[in-house]
Short mmCIF file of C-alpha atoms and ligand atoms in Angstrom, two decimals:
data_model
loop_
_atom_site.label_atom_id
_atom_site.label_comp_id
_atom_site.label_asym_id
_atom_site.label_seq_id
_atom_site.Cartn_x
_atom_site.Cartn_y
_atom_site.Cartn_z
CA MET A 1161 5.61 121.92 197.66
CA GLU A 1162 2.24 122.18 199.78
CA VAL A 1163 1.47 125.58 197.73
CA PHE A 1164 2.03 123.78 194.27
CA SER A 1165 -0.22 120.26 195.45
CA ALA A 1166 -2.95 122.79 196.62
CA PHE A 1167 -2.44 124.55 193.07
CA LEU A 1168 -2.88 121.57 191.87
CA LEU A 1169 -5.54 120.18 193.27
CA LEU A 1170 -7.79 123.93 193.19
CA SER A 1171 -6.78 123.63 188.91
CA PHE A 1172 -8.31 120.47 189.37
CA VAL A 1173 -11.47 120.87 190.96
CA LEU A 1174 -12.18 124.19 188.73
CA TYR A 1175 -11.37 121.31 185.74
CA LEU A 1176 -14.22 119.68 186.81
CA PHE A 1177 -16.40 122.53 187.14
CA TRP A 1178 -15.72 123.39 184.13
CA LYS A 1179 -16.22 120.03 182.33
CA THR A 1180 -19.51 119.45 184.63
CA GLY A 1181 -20.73 123.52 183.28
CA ARG A 1182 -23.80 123.07 181.05
CA SER A 1183 -23.79 123.82 177.45
CA LYS A 1184 -26.04 126.67 176.44
CA GLN A 1185 -27.30 124.47 174.06
CA LEU A 1186 -28.94 122.38 176.71
CA PRO A 1187 -32.47 123.34 178.63
CA PRO A 1188 -31.48 125.31 181.66
CA GLY A 1189 -31.27 123.71 184.93
CA PRO A 1190 -29.39 123.73 188.35
CA ARG A 1191 -25.72 123.93 188.29
CA PRO A 1192 -23.83 120.16 188.74
CA LEU A 1193 -21.62 119.61 190.99
CA PRO A 1194 -18.37 117.46 189.62
CA LEU A 1195 -18.68 114.16 189.77
CA ILE A 1196 -21.96 113.88 190.94
CA GLY A 1197 -24.10 116.18 189.11
CA ASN A 1198 -27.51 117.32 190.48
CA LEU A 1199 -27.83 113.96 192.40
CA LEU A 1200 -28.15 115.71 195.80
CA GLN A 1201 -29.81 118.55 194.91
CA PHE A 1202 -33.62 117.11 195.62
CA ASN A 1203 -34.87 114.44 197.76
CA LEU A 1204 -34.16 111.05 195.30
CA HIS A 1205 -36.54 108.70 197.67
CA ASN A 1206 -39.53 110.86 196.17
CA PRO A 1207 -38.56 113.90 193.76
CA LEU A 1208 -42.07 114.99 192.42
CA LYS A 1209 -42.43 117.95 194.41
CA ASP A 1210 -38.52 119.18 193.16
CA PHE A 1211 -39.60 118.38 189.71
CA ASP A 1212 -42.80 121.01 190.17
CA LYS A 1213 -40.37 123.80 191.56
CA LEU A 1214 -37.72 123.41 189.49
CA ALA A 1215 -40.42 123.72 186.40
CA GLN A 1216 -41.40 126.61 188.11
CA LYS A 1217 -37.92 128.35 187.97
CA TYR A 1218 -36.14 127.24 184.68
CA GLY A 1219 -39.97 126.68 182.41
CA PRO A 1220 -41.49 123.39 180.65
CA LEU A 1221 -38.35 122.62 179.76
CA PHE A 1222 -35.04 122.00 182.18
CA SER A 1223 -32.19 119.64 182.36
CA LEU A 1224 -30.65 117.72 185.53
CA GLN A 1225 -27.22 115.74 185.52
CA MET A 1226 -27.11 112.49 187.61
CA GLY A 1227 -23.72 111.45 188.28
CA GLY A 1228 -22.58 111.01 184.28
CA THR A 1229 -26.12 111.13 182.81
CA ARG A 1230 -28.18 113.84 181.62
CA PHE A 1231 -31.84 114.13 181.99
CA VAL A 1232 -33.86 116.61 180.06
CA PHE A 1233 -37.43 116.79 181.89
CA VAL A 1234 -40.66 117.79 180.11
CA HIS A 1235 -43.52 119.60 181.78
CA GLY A 1236 -47.25 120.48 181.04
CA PHE A 1237 -49.20 118.94 178.04
CA SER A 1238 -48.18 121.45 175.16
CA LEU A 1239 -44.56 120.22 175.72
CA ALA A 1240 -45.23 116.60 176.35
CA LYS A 1241 -47.34 116.29 173.24
CA GLU A 1242 -44.57 117.64 170.83
CA VAL A 1243 -42.00 115.10 172.07
CA LEU A 1244 -44.73 112.06 172.29
CA VAL A 1245 -46.87 112.82 169.47
CA THR A 1246 -45.71 115.52 167.37
CA LYS A 1247 -42.31 114.18 167.20
CA GLY A 1248 -42.95 110.91 168.27
CA THR A 1249 -40.73 108.27 166.15
CA GLU A 1250 -37.75 111.20 167.10
CA PHE A 1251 -38.47 110.41 171.05
CA ALA A 1252 -39.19 107.12 170.34
CA GLY A 1253 -35.77 105.84 171.64
CA ARG A 1254 -35.35 104.41 175.24
CA PRO A 1255 -31.94 105.97 177.27
CA LEU A 1256 -28.99 103.89 178.31
CA ASN A 1257 -29.57 103.26 182.11
CA PRO A 1258 -26.90 100.26 183.36
CA THR A 1259 -29.47 98.75 185.81
CA ILE A 1260 -32.47 98.31 183.49
CA GLU A 1261 -29.42 97.18 180.94
CA VAL A 1262 -28.34 94.13 183.30
CA LEU A 1263 -32.00 93.72 183.69
CA THR A 1264 -33.08 93.33 180.54
CA LYS A 1265 -30.01 92.93 177.56
CA ARG A 1266 -32.46 95.66 176.09
CA LYS A 1267 -34.39 93.09 174.55
CA GLY A 1268 -38.64 92.91 174.76
CA VAL A 1269 -40.48 95.57 174.42
CA ILE A 1270 -40.32 97.97 177.35
CA SER A 1271 -36.43 98.96 177.06
CA ALA A 1272 -35.77 97.92 173.89
CA PRO A 1273 -34.37 100.76 171.79
CA TYR A 1274 -36.05 101.99 168.35
CA GLY A 1275 -35.60 99.71 165.64
CA GLN A 1276 -36.97 96.81 163.30
CA ALA A 1277 -36.71 94.10 166.70
CA TRP A 1278 -39.11 96.44 168.97
CA LYS A 1279 -41.04 96.84 166.07
CA GLU A 1280 -41.51 93.16 166.01
CA GLN A 1281 -41.46 92.13 169.06
CA ARG A 1282 -44.94 94.94 169.79
CA ARG A 1283 -46.91 94.01 166.50
CA PHE A 1284 -46.73 90.55 167.68
CA SER A 1285 -47.52 90.79 171.24
CA LEU A 1286 -50.20 93.52 170.50
CA THR A 1287 -52.03 91.09 167.53
CA VAL A 1288 -51.88 88.42 170.04
CA LEU A 1289 -53.11 90.07 173.33
CA ARG A 1290 -56.30 91.39 170.88
CA ASN A 1291 -56.94 87.75 169.58
CA PHE A 1292 -57.29 86.08 172.81
CA GLY A 1293 -58.89 84.48 170.45
CA LEU A 1294 -56.07 81.69 171.56
CA GLY A 1295 -58.27 79.29 173.27
CA LYS A 1296 -62.31 79.37 173.35
CA LYS A 1297 -62.95 82.62 175.70
CA SER A 1298 -62.30 85.89 174.71
CA VAL A 1299 -60.55 88.31 176.76
CA GLU A 1300 -63.86 89.93 177.87
CA GLU A 1301 -65.35 86.65 179.57
CA LYS A 1302 -61.61 85.82 181.18
CA ILE A 1303 -61.90 89.23 183.18
CA LEU A 1304 -65.52 88.42 184.07
CA ASP A 1305 -64.52 85.02 185.07
CA GLU A 1306 -61.62 86.45 187.34
CA ALA A 1307 -64.01 89.55 188.46
CA SER A 1308 -66.58 86.94 189.67
CA TYR A 1309 -63.52 84.75 191.87
CA LEU A 1310 -62.72 88.47 193.35
CA MET A 1311 -66.34 88.81 194.41
CA GLN A 1312 -66.47 85.44 195.77
CA ASN A 1313 -63.36 86.36 197.96
CA PHE A 1314 -64.51 90.05 198.72
CA GLU A 1315 -68.03 87.90 199.78
CA GLU A 1316 -65.98 85.63 202.43
CA ARG A 1317 -64.59 88.24 204.30
CA MET A 1318 -67.13 90.70 204.43
CA GLN A 1319 -67.66 90.10 208.26
CA GLU A 1320 -64.62 92.91 209.19
CA PRO A 1321 -63.07 95.08 207.62
CA PHE A 1322 -59.83 93.86 205.54
CA ASP A 1323 -56.88 95.05 203.35
CA PRO A 1324 -58.26 94.36 199.51
CA PHE A 1325 -54.38 94.38 198.41
CA CYS A 1326 -53.70 90.57 197.74
CA PHE A 1327 -57.06 90.18 196.67
CA VAL A 1328 -57.14 92.94 193.90
CA ASP A 1329 -53.75 92.25 192.85
CA ASN A 1330 -53.99 88.12 192.29
CA ALA A 1331 -57.39 89.15 189.77
CA VAL A 1332 -55.14 91.35 188.02
CA THR A 1333 -51.80 89.28 187.82
CA ASN A 1334 -54.34 86.36 186.72
CA ILE A 1335 -55.27 88.00 183.90
CA ILE A 1336 -51.65 88.63 182.62
CA SER A 1337 -51.22 85.05 183.38
CA VAL A 1338 -54.12 83.70 181.84
CA LEU A 1339 -52.93 85.47 178.69
CA LEU A 1340 -49.11 84.73 178.78
CA PHE A 1341 -49.67 81.08 180.18
CA GLY A 1342 -53.15 80.23 179.81
CA LYS A 1343 -53.63 79.39 183.94
CA ARG A 1344 -54.55 81.16 186.62
CA PHE A 1345 -53.27 80.63 190.26
CA VAL A 1346 -55.61 80.58 193.48
CA HIS A 1347 -55.07 83.41 195.53
CA GLU A 1348 -53.54 80.85 198.27
CA ASP A 1349 -50.94 79.69 195.66
CA ASN A 1350 -47.79 81.36 197.81
CA SER A 1351 -45.73 80.44 194.49
CA LEU A 1352 -47.75 83.93 192.63
CA ARG A 1353 -47.32 86.01 195.77
CA ASN A 1354 -44.02 85.28 196.33
CA ILE A 1355 -43.24 86.74 192.46
CA LEU A 1356 -45.58 89.71 192.55
CA ASP A 1357 -43.98 90.68 196.13
CA VAL A 1358 -40.80 90.57 194.53
CA VAL A 1359 -42.05 92.18 191.45
CA HIS A 1360 -43.56 94.92 193.69
CA GLU A 1361 -40.42 95.46 195.83
CA ASN A 1362 -38.68 96.07 192.53
CA MET A 1363 -40.80 98.87 191.12
CA LYS A 1364 -39.78 100.53 194.26
CA LEU A 1365 -36.58 99.70 194.55
CA ALA A 1366 -35.43 100.71 190.87
CA ALA A 1367 -37.10 104.18 190.74
CA GLY A 1368 -34.72 104.57 194.19
CA PHE A 1369 -31.54 106.11 195.50
CA TRP A 1370 -29.37 102.84 195.40
CA ALA A 1371 -30.54 102.17 191.77
CA LYS A 1372 -29.99 106.11 190.78
CA LEU A 1373 -26.41 105.52 192.68
CA TYR A 1374 -25.96 102.34 190.59
CA ASP A 1375 -26.45 104.42 186.92
CA ALA A 1376 -24.46 107.44 187.99
CA VAL A 1377 -21.08 105.77 189.58
CA PRO A 1378 -19.75 102.72 187.93
CA LEU A 1379 -17.47 102.52 190.83
CA VAL A 1380 -20.35 101.42 193.31
CA ARG A 1381 -21.71 98.51 191.39
CA GLY A 1382 -19.96 95.57 191.66
CA LEU A 1383 -20.50 96.33 195.93
CA PRO A 1384 -22.61 94.32 198.19
CA LEU A 1385 -24.73 97.51 198.12
CA PRO A 1386 -28.73 97.17 198.51
CA HIS A 1387 -28.85 98.05 194.57
CA GLN A 1388 -28.13 93.82 194.34
CA LYS A 1389 -31.51 93.58 195.43
CA ILE A 1390 -32.60 94.40 192.22
CA PHE A 1391 -30.64 91.85 190.44
CA ASN A 1392 -31.43 88.69 192.89
CA ASN A 1393 -35.14 89.88 192.85
CA MET A 1394 -34.86 89.93 188.95
CA LYS A 1395 -33.42 86.02 189.15
CA LYS A 1396 -35.96 84.50 191.17
CA VAL A 1397 -38.73 86.08 188.98
CA PHE A 1398 -37.00 84.60 185.95
CA ALA A 1399 -36.35 81.14 187.76
CA PHE A 1400 -40.51 81.48 187.68
CA PHE A 1401 -40.94 82.46 184.42
CA SER A 1402 -38.66 79.24 183.42
CA GLU A 1403 -40.31 76.62 184.77
CA GLU A 1404 -43.48 77.81 182.71
CA LEU A 1405 -41.51 77.61 179.69
CA GLU A 1406 -40.28 74.16 180.21
CA GLU A 1407 -44.15 72.92 180.50
CA HIS A 1408 -44.82 74.93 177.25
CA ARG A 1409 -41.87 73.29 175.54
CA ALA A 1410 -42.72 69.93 176.90
CA THR A 1411 -46.76 70.01 175.76
CA LEU A 1412 -46.83 72.15 173.24
CA VAL A 1413 -48.66 71.15 169.96
CA PRO A 1414 -47.86 72.71 166.48
CA GLY A 1415 -50.68 74.67 164.90
CA GLU A 1416 -52.93 74.87 168.46
CA PRO A 1417 -51.20 77.54 170.60
CA ARG A 1418 -53.05 78.04 173.90
CA ASP A 1419 -51.46 81.22 174.54
CA TYR A 1420 -48.91 83.76 174.36
CA VAL A 1421 -46.11 82.07 175.48
CA ASP A 1422 -47.45 78.72 172.80
CA ALA A 1423 -47.76 81.22 169.74
CA TYR A 1424 -44.05 83.04 170.77
CA LEU A 1425 -42.76 79.62 170.67
CA GLU A 1426 -44.11 78.85 167.26
CA GLU A 1427 -42.72 82.28 165.82
CA ILE A 1428 -39.27 81.36 167.50
CA GLN A 1429 -39.23 77.78 165.07
CA LYS A 1430 -41.15 79.58 162.23
CA SER A 1431 -38.08 82.40 161.85
CA GLU A 1432 -35.17 80.56 162.78
CA ASP A 1433 -32.52 81.15 160.65
CA LYS A 1434 -34.41 84.18 159.04
CA GLY A 1435 -32.46 86.69 161.78
CA SER A 1436 -35.74 87.55 163.43
CA SER A 1437 -35.85 89.28 167.54
CA PHE A 1438 -37.63 85.98 168.49
CA GLU A 1439 -35.70 83.89 170.76
CA GLU A 1440 -35.71 82.34 174.16
CA GLU A 1441 -34.51 85.19 175.84
CA GLY A 1442 -36.46 87.65 174.52
CA LEU A 1443 -39.31 85.49 175.44
CA MET A 1444 -38.07 85.55 178.86
CA ILE A 1445 -37.76 89.71 178.82
CA ILE A 1446 -41.23 90.03 176.99
CA ILE A 1447 -42.85 88.18 179.43
CA ALA A 1448 -41.62 89.85 182.32
CA ASP A 1449 -41.94 93.33 180.43
CA LEU A 1450 -46.06 92.25 180.35
CA PHE A 1451 -46.09 90.60 183.66
CA VAL A 1452 -44.71 94.11 185.30
CA GLY A 1453 -45.99 96.48 183.19
CA GLY A 1454 -49.46 95.04 183.17
CA ALA A 1455 -50.15 93.61 186.82
CA GLU A 1456 -48.81 96.55 189.03
CA THR A 1457 -50.31 99.52 187.23
CA THR A 1458 -53.80 97.77 186.82
CA SER A 1459 -54.05 96.66 190.42
CA SER A 1460 -52.79 99.90 192.18
CA THR A 1461 -55.23 101.85 189.62
CA LEU A 1462 -58.24 99.47 191.26
CA LEU A 1463 -56.96 100.16 194.75
CA TRP A 1464 -57.08 103.80 194.51
CA ALA A 1465 -60.47 103.95 193.13
CA LEU A 1466 -62.14 101.77 196.16
CA LEU A 1467 -59.96 104.50 198.34
CA TYR A 1468 -61.70 107.46 196.33
CA MET A 1469 -64.80 105.48 196.77
CA MET A 1470 -64.27 105.28 199.99
CA VAL A 1471 -63.09 108.91 200.86
CA PHE A 1472 -65.99 110.32 198.09
CA PRO A 1473 -69.18 108.19 199.32
CA ASP A 1474 -71.42 110.87 197.60
CA ILE A 1475 -69.44 110.15 194.28
CA GLN A 1476 -69.95 106.34 194.90
CA GLU A 1477 -73.20 106.52 195.38
CA LYS A 1478 -74.05 108.23 192.11
CA CYS A 1479 -72.14 105.30 190.90
CA HIS A 1480 -74.52 103.40 191.99
CA GLU A 1481 -77.62 104.98 191.35
CA GLU A 1482 -76.47 105.28 187.66
CA LEU A 1483 -75.61 101.03 187.71
CA ASP A 1484 -78.90 100.59 188.69
CA ALA A 1485 -80.67 102.46 186.53
CA VAL A 1486 -79.04 101.52 183.94
CA LEU A 1487 -77.91 97.76 184.50
CA GLY A 1488 -81.03 97.05 186.48
CA SER A 1489 -80.86 93.40 187.98
CA ASN A 1490 -79.25 91.96 185.15
CA PRO A 1491 -76.24 90.73 186.64
CA CYS A 1492 -74.01 90.68 183.39
CA ILE A 1493 -71.94 93.65 182.52
CA LYS A 1494 -70.48 93.88 179.45
CA TYR A 1495 -68.01 96.03 178.30
CA GLU A 1496 -69.63 97.97 175.49
CA ASP A 1497 -71.86 99.24 178.22
CA ARG A 1498 -69.35 101.66 179.35
CA ASP A 1499 -71.48 103.75 176.58
CA ARG A 1500 -74.49 103.67 178.85
CA LEU A 1501 -72.89 104.41 182.40
CA PRO A 1502 -70.80 107.71 181.59
CA TYR A 1503 -70.87 109.39 184.75
CA THR A 1504 -69.05 105.93 186.18
CA ASN A 1505 -66.72 105.56 183.05
CA ALA A 1506 -65.64 109.38 184.26
CA VAL A 1507 -64.69 108.32 187.73
CA ILE A 1508 -63.00 105.86 186.70
CA HIS A 1509 -61.09 108.13 183.72
CA GLU A 1510 -61.04 110.25 187.08
CA VAL A 1511 -59.29 107.70 189.42
CA GLN A 1512 -56.58 107.09 186.36
CA ARG A 1513 -56.16 111.41 186.14
CA PHE A 1514 -55.91 112.11 189.58
CA ALA A 1515 -53.57 108.25 191.01
CA ASN A 1516 -51.10 108.85 188.19
CA VAL A 1517 -49.78 105.59 188.73
CA VAL A 1518 -47.05 105.87 186.53
CA PRO A 1519 -46.12 109.34 187.70
CA LEU A 1520 -42.98 110.05 185.26
CA GLY A 1521 -43.81 107.80 182.51
CA VAL A 1522 -40.97 105.51 181.21
CA PRO A 1523 -38.11 107.49 179.72
CA HIS A 1524 -37.78 108.03 176.34
CA ALA A 1525 -34.70 109.12 174.38
CA PRO A 1526 -34.05 110.55 170.96
CA ILE A 1527 -32.75 108.74 168.48
CA LYS A 1528 -31.10 111.42 166.54
CA ASP A 1529 -30.32 115.20 167.65
CA VAL A 1530 -33.47 116.91 167.91
CA GLN A 1531 -35.00 120.42 168.60
CA LEU A 1532 -36.83 121.52 171.03
CA LEU A 1533 -37.84 124.89 172.32
CA GLY A 1534 -34.64 126.10 170.77
CA TYR A 1535 -32.42 123.80 172.62
CA THR A 1536 -30.63 120.65 170.96
CA ILE A 1537 -31.28 117.88 172.85
CA PRO A 1538 -28.60 115.08 172.06
CA LYS A 1539 -29.41 111.66 170.61
CA ASP A 1540 -29.62 108.98 173.91
CA THR A 1541 -30.70 111.99 175.95
CA THR A 1542 -32.70 110.47 178.75
CA VAL A 1543 -36.14 112.50 178.53
CA VAL A 1544 -38.61 112.13 180.97
CA THR A 1545 -41.85 112.94 180.19
CA ASN A 1546 -43.64 113.97 184.05
CA LEU A 1547 -47.56 112.83 183.37
CA ILE A 1548 -48.40 114.25 186.64
CA SER A 1549 -48.11 117.88 185.37
CA VAL A 1550 -50.05 116.92 182.30
CA HIS A 1551 -52.89 115.95 184.72
CA ARG A 1552 -52.67 119.18 186.41
CA ASP A 1553 -51.92 121.55 184.06
CA GLU A 1554 -54.13 124.17 184.83
CA SER A 1555 -54.61 125.42 180.87
CA GLN A 1556 -56.21 121.66 180.29
CA TRP A 1557 -58.65 120.64 183.03
CA LYS A 1558 -62.00 122.04 184.16
CA TYR A 1559 -60.63 121.14 188.29
CA PRO A 1560 -56.21 120.43 187.98
CA LEU A 1561 -56.27 120.01 191.54
CA GLU A 1562 -59.38 118.20 192.98
CA PHE A 1563 -60.82 114.99 192.36
CA ASN A 1564 -63.76 115.76 190.49
CA PRO A 1565 -65.71 113.47 187.73
CA SER A 1566 -67.02 116.26 186.15
CA ASN A 1567 -63.31 117.24 184.40
CA PHE A 1568 -64.98 113.48 182.03
CA LEU A 1569 -68.16 115.08 181.71
CA ASN A 1570 -69.62 117.78 179.29
CA GLU A 1571 -72.50 119.94 180.11
CA LYS A 1572 -75.18 117.72 179.04
CA GLY A 1573 -73.38 114.79 181.36
CA GLU A 1574 -71.74 112.87 178.23
CA PHE A 1575 -68.42 111.59 178.85
CA VAL A 1576 -65.76 113.40 177.42
CA LYS A 1577 -61.97 112.51 176.99
CA PRO A 1578 -60.11 115.48 177.14
CA GLU A 1579 -56.72 115.46 174.79
CA ALA A 1580 -54.38 115.70 178.46
CA PHE A 1581 -55.95 112.55 179.58
CA LEU A 1582 -52.47 110.46 179.17
CA PRO A 1583 -52.03 107.82 181.96
CA PHE A 1584 -50.81 105.79 179.12
CA SER A 1585 -48.83 108.35 177.74
CA ALA A 1586 -49.24 108.55 173.81
CA GLY A 1587 -47.15 108.33 170.45
CA PRO A 1588 -45.71 105.27 169.07
CA ARG A 1589 -44.39 103.85 172.26
CA VAL A 1590 -47.80 104.54 173.95
CA CYS A 1591 -48.88 101.45 176.57
CA LEU A 1592 -49.05 98.32 174.70
CA GLY A 1593 -51.72 97.04 177.35
CA MET A 1594 -53.65 100.44 177.47
CA ASN A 1595 -56.90 98.52 175.55
CA LEU A 1596 -56.94 95.35 177.84
CA ALA A 1597 -55.76 97.65 180.66
CA ARG A 1598 -59.28 100.09 180.20
CA MET A 1599 -61.47 97.18 179.74
CA GLU A 1600 -59.57 95.32 183.15
CA LEU A 1601 -60.46 98.55 185.21
CA PHE A 1602 -64.32 99.01 183.74
CA LEU A 1603 -65.42 95.15 184.34
CA PHE A 1604 -63.42 94.82 187.54
CA PHE A 1605 -64.38 98.50 188.84
CA THR A 1606 -68.57 98.06 188.00
CA SER A 1607 -68.65 94.31 189.09
CA ILE A 1608 -67.10 95.61 192.77
CA LEU A 1609 -69.68 98.48 192.52
CA ARG A 1610 -72.77 96.54 191.79
CA LYS A 1611 -72.07 94.34 194.56
CA PHE A 1612 -70.80 96.05 197.02
CA GLN A 1613 -70.92 99.40 199.01
CA VAL A 1614 -67.19 100.07 199.95
CA ALA A 1615 -67.04 102.12 203.05
CA TRP A 1616 -63.89 103.56 205.22
CA PRO A 1617 -63.90 101.51 208.39
CA ASP A 1618 -61.57 103.94 211.09
CA GLU A 1619 -63.52 106.76 212.42
CA SER A 1620 -60.52 106.95 214.23
CA LYS A 1621 -58.48 108.47 211.41
CA ALA A 1622 -58.95 110.03 207.31
CA PRO A 1623 -57.52 107.98 204.39
CA ASP A 1624 -54.18 108.80 203.98
CA LEU A 1625 -53.99 109.24 199.99
CA THR A 1626 -49.99 109.77 200.14
CA PRO A 1627 -48.80 108.20 197.56
CA GLN A 1628 -45.94 105.36 197.68
CA PHE A 1629 -43.63 106.80 195.68
CA GLY A 1630 -41.89 104.08 192.81
CA ILE A 1631 -41.92 103.51 188.71
CA THR A 1632 -45.31 103.27 189.50
CA GLN A 1633 -47.54 105.06 192.61
CA SER A 1634 -49.91 102.83 194.58
CA PRO A 1635 -51.33 103.72 197.78
CA ALA A 1636 -50.34 102.70 201.56
CA PRO A 1637 -51.74 99.76 202.33
CA PHE A 1638 -55.23 100.20 204.06
CA LYS A 1639 -58.88 98.29 205.12
CA VAL A 1640 -61.99 98.90 203.20
CA ALA A 1641 -65.46 97.47 204.80
CA LEU A 1642 -67.88 96.11 202.35
CA LYS A 1643 -71.63 95.66 202.65
CA CYS A 1644 -73.09 93.72 200.31
CA ARG A 1645 -76.17 95.72 198.14
CA TRP A 1646 -77.75 92.59 196.41
CA GLN A 1647 -77.09 88.69 195.90
CA THR A 1648 -76.61 87.51 192.51
C1 HEM B 2951 -53.76 101.14 184.14
C2 HEM B 2951 -52.58 100.43 183.72
C3 HEM B 2951 -51.34 101.08 183.44
C4 HEM B 2951 -50.76 102.01 182.98
C5 HEM B 2951 -51.31 103.28 183.72
C6 HEM B 2951 -49.47 102.08 182.43
C7 HEM B 2951 -48.88 103.25 181.75
C8 HEM B 2951 -47.99 103.15 180.49
C9 HEM B 2951 -47.19 103.88 180.38
C10 HEM B 2951 -47.50 105.40 180.92
C11 HEM B 2951 -46.19 103.45 179.61
C12 HEM B 2951 -45.07 104.40 179.28
C13 HEM B 2951 -45.46 104.53 177.32
C14 HEM B 2951 -44.32 105.98 177.18
O1 HEM B 2951 -43.08 105.15 176.48
O2 HEM B 2951 -44.28 106.79 176.69
C15 HEM B 2951 -46.42 102.00 179.40
C16 HEM B 2951 -45.86 101.28 178.28
C17 HEM B 2951 -45.94 99.82 178.26
N1 HEM B 2951 -46.77 99.18 178.98
FE1 HEM B 2951 -48.73 99.71 180.34
N2 HEM B 2951 -49.82 100.41 181.49
C18 HEM B 2951 -50.49 99.95 181.86
C19 HEM B 2951 -51.08 98.63 181.91
C20 HEM B 2951 -50.16 97.66 180.75
C21 HEM B 2951 -51.11 96.49 180.68
C22 HEM B 2951 -52.40 95.86 181.00
C23 HEM B 2951 -49.51 95.91 179.95
C24 HEM B 2951 -49.56 94.53 179.39
C25 HEM B 2951 -50.47 93.29 179.21
C26 HEM B 2951 -48.91 96.86 179.63
C27 HEM B 2951 -47.50 96.85 178.92
C28 HEM B 2951 -46.69 97.98 178.63
C29 HEM B 2951 -45.72 97.60 177.60
C30 HEM B 2951 -45.22 96.20 176.88
C31 HEM B 2951 -44.94 99.12 177.50
C32 HEM B 2951 -43.99 99.42 176.52
C33 HEM B 2951 -44.39 99.85 175.06
C34 HEM B 2951 -43.14 100.34 174.43
O3 HEM B 2951 -41.83 100.63 174.70
O4 HEM B 2951 -43.37 100.18 173.10
N3 HEM B 2951 -49.25 98.01 180.33
N4 HEM B 2951 -47.41 101.82 179.77
#
């Protein structure tokens, strides 16, 4: 009897190995274990180095099995371009991901499947964000207003080194808030701070071990494990947005939209009964998309910029010289000035290339079976474009592994943007807030450097440049010492 049981068990294990073995049509990768796949074969807390090793072993296209889900990884510029641009529409879907499914019900823009609803929501958001437009001030003026509040906050804290995180984060979030809700939050307002804290926490949790486990193993989903925190956090965020929606609904004047929420509420009314994708639950999700997609990405980039300026004072000095030479004592900065500031512009781009704030992009999925490098990638497979590998691709960059603004300058010192610069990804799913983010980065960065010299305050230890891994990569908390360059 025991022999029979052992035989049955052995057969079952062999069956599982056979079931989980990889198909010849799929890209290569390490052999998955039964049930858990490759889940324990790399560092789930920060898998980036493991992905590099796998690319070295298996080539630019490899696959991994995480529990029941198959992931295909795309490494290097040439293949990323094929996926994002050349075959962009075929890869423009989003994978079915249980965590995201619970959080968004696949509405909004970021996690919406490719199709009519996604197109409508994306087009509407782009138009409304571009046209602001709504209200009396342009987006540029709104950013400059917020930059002046940020300068004020910085100036008040010049006596001793301080952590710039909250101030930068608030300034950037206020831009989204002004565009969406028509209002900014003062730095001391804890309601926004609390929400930002849970949003940041979720950006780390959603890329971490417990979310992976939740996605991979259905049995654990109802258990009181740390993944529940992600869903509880999101409830708090939605409750905060709900209050804003209530206020807007109560004060909306038809035909006079004040901000994105007003414009969306009007769109809901206009398209009622037409089976359109505009409805209130969708509005909540899209607000979350724009908040989550637009705040942490941009504020982390600015924090990296401050950190790199402290680490490379000679580069900061060159920016100061250029800003002084081109703008003189004129206190106003305009977005169009970037054409006259090639070095400073190159530094901002180099910060984005080097910091890799969204290291693995947002996962894509083929909308039908697609051929890639001779392999068949089945419809709905999770496809991860490794954007760090694009930004370190030796065939594309003069100085792939060092922080060097010359990556964006030609021999004449003119600004050039290599095709492999993809912090916002590319193709049909390219970042919806790209133009807004670029304007913010330029105006905030130049405002800070015009007014201040930033210095590393702690002689006893060097700055820590190790990123905190998550869907976005932010620097570890740090302090900055500011010296005023001139009074405005
Ligand atoms: C430095 C700042 C930013 C970076 C590095 C960044 C990066 C990205 C990346 C890599 C993607 C994935 C694109 C893909 O699927 O291939 C993305 C998508 C997206 N981003 Fe950004 N982003 C930034 C700022 C913003 C801002 C300011 C907003 C909104 C106001 C925003 C809203 C979105 C949305 C809605 C999507 C989803 C687009 C879609 O699925 O069609 N992002 N972003």
